[in-house]
């Protein structure tokens, strides 16, 4: 039996659009160009990681500004003016977020890659931040934190239903051997923190769901390897699933279904008016 290697992103790509999954993970097509909202999100994530690598006594607003500026890339922005405007916004946002954190906060880890194995598949992922559960230090529990830089404040349903957060919690408890059922989204633009406490049953359900996705992927890849490649089998095994993200899809240029569904977006269109639409 083919062993399936999954990440929460890979699983979501499969669910969102099997055709995009094919281009990304089976054919591994190179992607040209980049999106401004990714440049923005990456700079914020990197600055927040590096902040905790600096001695606590040196963590000042000036340092926060420097970390964002040093992490910044203009890739995908319309021009230098737009890039500078968004960089200033990122500096303001990161500084305000860090200013609100307890001054003695020392995460257990930042951008930590972990994995867990099940029968026939493995799930791996990179966790933005892991904090000690300070509500109950005797429990030795950890809290999973994921940063969000998009425009919309996530809802409690977003946190509760996030398979990525649930998978991270399972990775932590299995790989690090510490209890972990609490997960949180930190929305950097607003400073809002939305948390959810899983139960062993809700985590088990998410693992089971991941297993079902792994089975579907295995079946698709095995079938693809064993049949003659023509348009009909391609449509059957990796069907295009047009949706709201087609205009932002890296493979829009080679996907007739996506082109029929949505116009191609410009590399800076994901930024929106007040903030980016994705992280
Ligand atoms: S353009 Fe749309 S339908 Fe085509 S691969 Fe991308 S997401 Fe799927």
XYZ file of C-alpha atoms and ligand atoms in Angstrom:
287
model
C 0.000 0.000 0.000
C 1.307 3.437 -1.021
C 2.207 5.489 2.044
C 0.618 8.962 1.783
C 2.433 11.986 3.117
C 0.009 14.759 3.991
C 0.049 18.258 5.358
C -3.068 20.257 6.275
C -2.416 22.444 3.189
C -2.086 19.427 0.916
C -5.311 17.911 2.276
C -7.182 21.197 1.789
C -5.858 21.504 -1.764
C -7.262 18.070 -2.526
C -10.657 19.035 -1.102
C -10.681 22.464 -2.808
C -9.713 21.306 -6.300
C -8.231 17.920 -7.345
C -6.913 19.528 -10.568
C -4.919 22.070 -8.569
C -3.732 19.175 -6.388
C -2.466 17.389 -9.499
C -0.518 20.407 -10.736
C 0.945 21.075 -7.290
C 1.737 17.658 -5.850
C 1.693 15.097 -8.671
C 3.102 17.027 -11.629
C 4.952 19.465 -9.326
C 4.749 22.296 -11.835
C 6.957 25.266 -11.212
C 5.072 28.409 -10.356
C 6.220 31.693 -11.853
C 5.651 35.009 -10.066
C 4.250 35.600 -6.617
C 1.331 37.212 -4.835
C 1.623 40.401 -2.814
C -0.591 39.034 -0.023
C 1.863 36.154 0.405
C 4.822 38.559 0.560
C 2.943 40.513 3.224
C 1.921 37.460 5.260
C 5.386 35.892 5.040
C 7.077 39.080 6.275
C 4.736 39.287 9.274
C 5.237 35.615 10.158
C 9.013 35.909 9.843
C 9.177 39.056 11.980
C 7.076 37.391 14.693
C 9.348 34.354 14.682
C 12.544 36.389 14.877
C 11.165 38.551 17.689
C 11.321 35.620 20.079
C 14.856 34.704 18.971
C 16.114 38.031 20.345
C 16.956 38.465 24.009
C 13.853 39.736 25.886
C 15.728 42.829 27.107
C 16.278 43.944 23.507
C 12.664 43.580 22.377
C 11.550 47.140 21.643
C 9.125 48.754 19.144
C 12.184 49.809 17.111
C 13.220 46.151 16.901
C 9.717 45.127 15.752
C 9.920 47.725 12.989
C 13.387 46.555 11.922
C 12.309 42.904 11.807
C 9.362 43.667 9.515
C 11.470 45.871 7.248
C 14.263 43.287 7.059
C 11.743 40.540 6.253
C 9.948 42.539 3.595
C 9.771 41.578 -0.082
C 8.135 43.705 -2.774
C 7.288 40.647 -4.874
C 3.771 40.847 -6.275
C 3.086 44.465 -5.358
C 1.919 46.859 -8.063
C 4.755 49.337 -7.470
C 7.099 50.672 -4.795
C 4.442 52.989 -3.378
C 1.999 50.178 -2.763
C 4.729 48.003 -1.274
C 5.845 50.794 1.083
C 2.262 51.487 2.159
C 1.687 47.853 3.067
C 5.069 47.563 4.745
C 4.182 50.535 6.973
C 0.838 48.928 7.744
C 2.612 45.677 8.663
C 5.030 47.532 10.954
C 2.152 49.239 12.755
C 0.188 46.030 13.102
C 3.095 43.860 14.329
C 4.244 46.527 16.794
C 0.735 46.837 18.275
C 0.332 43.047 18.492
C 3.684 42.549 20.232
C 3.031 45.463 22.566
C -0.093 43.701 23.845
C 1.733 40.460 24.671
C 2.864 39.823 28.265
C 6.425 41.160 28.511
C 7.653 37.907 30.045
C 6.183 35.666 27.348
C 8.635 33.054 26.097
C 7.056 30.595 23.647
C 8.040 26.956 23.883
C 8.687 26.978 20.124
C 8.123 29.035 16.989
C 7.700 27.703 13.457
C 8.167 24.174 14.702
C 7.778 21.331 12.201
C 6.223 18.196 13.670
C 4.517 15.070 12.359
C 2.516 12.039 13.419
C 2.042 8.702 11.756
C -1.083 6.631 11.300
C -1.698 3.396 9.470
C -0.893 4.206 5.812
C -0.303 7.936 6.138
C 1.735 10.577 7.903
C 0.672 14.162 8.631
C 3.269 16.865 9.016
C 3.016 20.599 9.478
C 4.718 23.711 10.726
C 3.235 25.355 13.799
C 3.562 29.136 14.084
C 3.915 29.156 17.872
C 3.576 26.867 20.862
C 2.922 28.387 24.286
C 2.784 26.840 27.737
C -0.750 26.699 29.090
C -0.358 29.257 31.856
C -3.939 28.749 33.111
C -2.894 25.398 34.485
C 0.929 25.107 34.688
C 0.729 21.800 36.587
C -0.907 20.156 33.542
C 2.285 20.634 31.447
C -0.077 21.320 28.543
C 0.753 23.316 25.407
C -1.396 25.656 23.331
C -1.130 25.723 19.516
C -1.110 29.232 18.043
C -1.568 30.076 14.386
C -1.163 33.664 13.147
C -3.693 35.149 10.741
C -2.959 38.302 8.779
C -6.077 38.415 6.576
C -8.681 41.145 6.654
C -11.463 39.182 8.356
C -11.407 38.312 12.038
C -11.812 34.512 12.246
C -14.879 33.150 14.026
C -14.995 30.514 16.750
C -16.308 28.124 14.084
C -13.164 28.755 12.035
C -11.018 27.674 14.981
C -13.195 24.743 16.000
C -13.467 23.401 12.450
C -9.861 23.957 11.388
C -8.359 20.596 10.504
C -4.913 22.255 10.453
C -5.177 23.354 14.087
C -6.533 19.967 15.147
C -3.677 18.196 13.329
C -1.138 20.468 15.031
C -2.596 19.570 18.438
C -2.295 15.860 17.643
C 1.302 16.359 16.408
C 2.236 18.129 19.622
C 0.796 15.534 21.938
C 2.232 12.594 19.995
C 5.629 14.025 19.002
C 6.401 16.020 22.136
C 4.501 13.866 24.611
C 2.738 16.825 26.236
C -1.033 17.296 26.527
C -2.424 19.610 23.848
C -6.097 20.183 23.213
C -6.287 23.986 23.118
C -5.771 25.757 19.788
C -5.926 29.445 18.936
C -5.946 31.806 15.991
C -4.231 35.128 16.672
C -5.585 37.711 14.236
C -2.659 40.142 13.993
C -4.479 43.137 12.385
C -7.068 43.325 15.188
C -5.165 41.644 18.020
C -8.182 39.328 18.512
C -7.457 35.872 19.931
C -9.986 33.152 19.180
C -9.505 29.853 20.997
C -11.051 26.427 21.059
C -10.525 23.465 23.337
C -10.748 20.126 21.592
C -11.778 16.875 23.215
C -10.010 13.564 22.523
C -13.120 12.629 20.491
C -13.079 15.764 18.311
C -9.356 15.264 17.604
C -9.955 11.599 16.773
C -12.695 12.622 14.322
C -10.289 15.013 12.581
C -7.617 12.301 12.335
C -10.221 9.957 10.868
C -11.183 12.626 8.328
C -7.518 13.027 7.377
C -7.336 9.233 6.919
C -10.300 9.364 4.523
C -8.577 12.112 2.506
C -5.345 10.058 2.429
C -7.332 7.081 1.102
C -8.875 9.193 -1.675
C -5.478 10.601 -2.651
C -3.903 7.142 -2.662
C -6.694 5.807 -4.865
C -6.366 8.724 -7.311
C -2.569 8.477 -7.563
C -2.606 4.673 -7.914
C -5.241 4.851 -10.632
C -3.368 7.619 -12.477
C -0.236 5.481 -12.516
C -2.045 2.456 -13.877
C -4.059 3.973 -16.744
C -3.335 5.557 -20.087
C -3.218 9.316 -19.714
C -5.858 11.051 -21.780
C -8.211 13.944 -21.187
C -11.080 11.750 -20.076
C -9.142 9.942 -17.359
C -7.533 13.211 -16.291
C -11.004 14.761 -15.813
C -12.187 11.673 -13.982
C -9.263 11.292 -11.561
C -8.276 14.914 -11.001
C -11.383 16.908 -11.967
C -11.190 20.700 -11.955
C -13.428 22.168 -9.248
C -13.933 25.830 -10.099
C -14.508 28.078 -7.101
C -13.887 31.500 -5.642
C -10.103 31.050 -5.684
C -9.747 30.302 -9.415
C -8.670 33.884 -10.184
C -5.861 33.501 -7.646
C -4.871 29.990 -8.733
C -1.271 29.558 -9.892
C -2.526 27.246 -12.650
C -5.267 29.444 -14.101
C -3.211 29.837 -17.307
C -3.439 26.099 -18.038
C -6.954 25.433 -16.732
C -9.862 25.998 -19.120
C -12.456 25.359 -16.378
C -10.895 28.008 -14.145
C -10.685 30.500 -17.001
C -14.366 29.959 -17.791
C -15.250 30.505 -14.134
C -13.255 33.598 -13.183
C -11.014 36.285 -14.591
C -7.355 36.160 -13.628
C -6.518 38.332 -10.617
C -3.592 40.710 -10.548
C -0.759 39.737 -8.137
C -1.786 42.479 -5.691
C -5.564 41.861 -5.819
C -5.515 39.658 -2.703
C -4.522 42.625 -0.543
C -7.991 44.190 -0.641
C -8.713 47.685 0.619
C -8.076 47.378 4.330
C -6.074 44.196 4.583
C -5.193 40.989 2.744
C -7.852 38.356 2.182
C -5.625 35.461 3.099
C -2.680 34.629 5.206
S -8.138 27.514 -11.945
Fe -9.758 26.807 -10.535
S -10.484 24.858 -11.404
Fe -8.505 25.332 -12.360
S -6.971 24.277 -11.134
Fe -7.125 26.335 -10.339
S -8.641 26.199 -8.667
Fe -8.874 24.369 -9.933
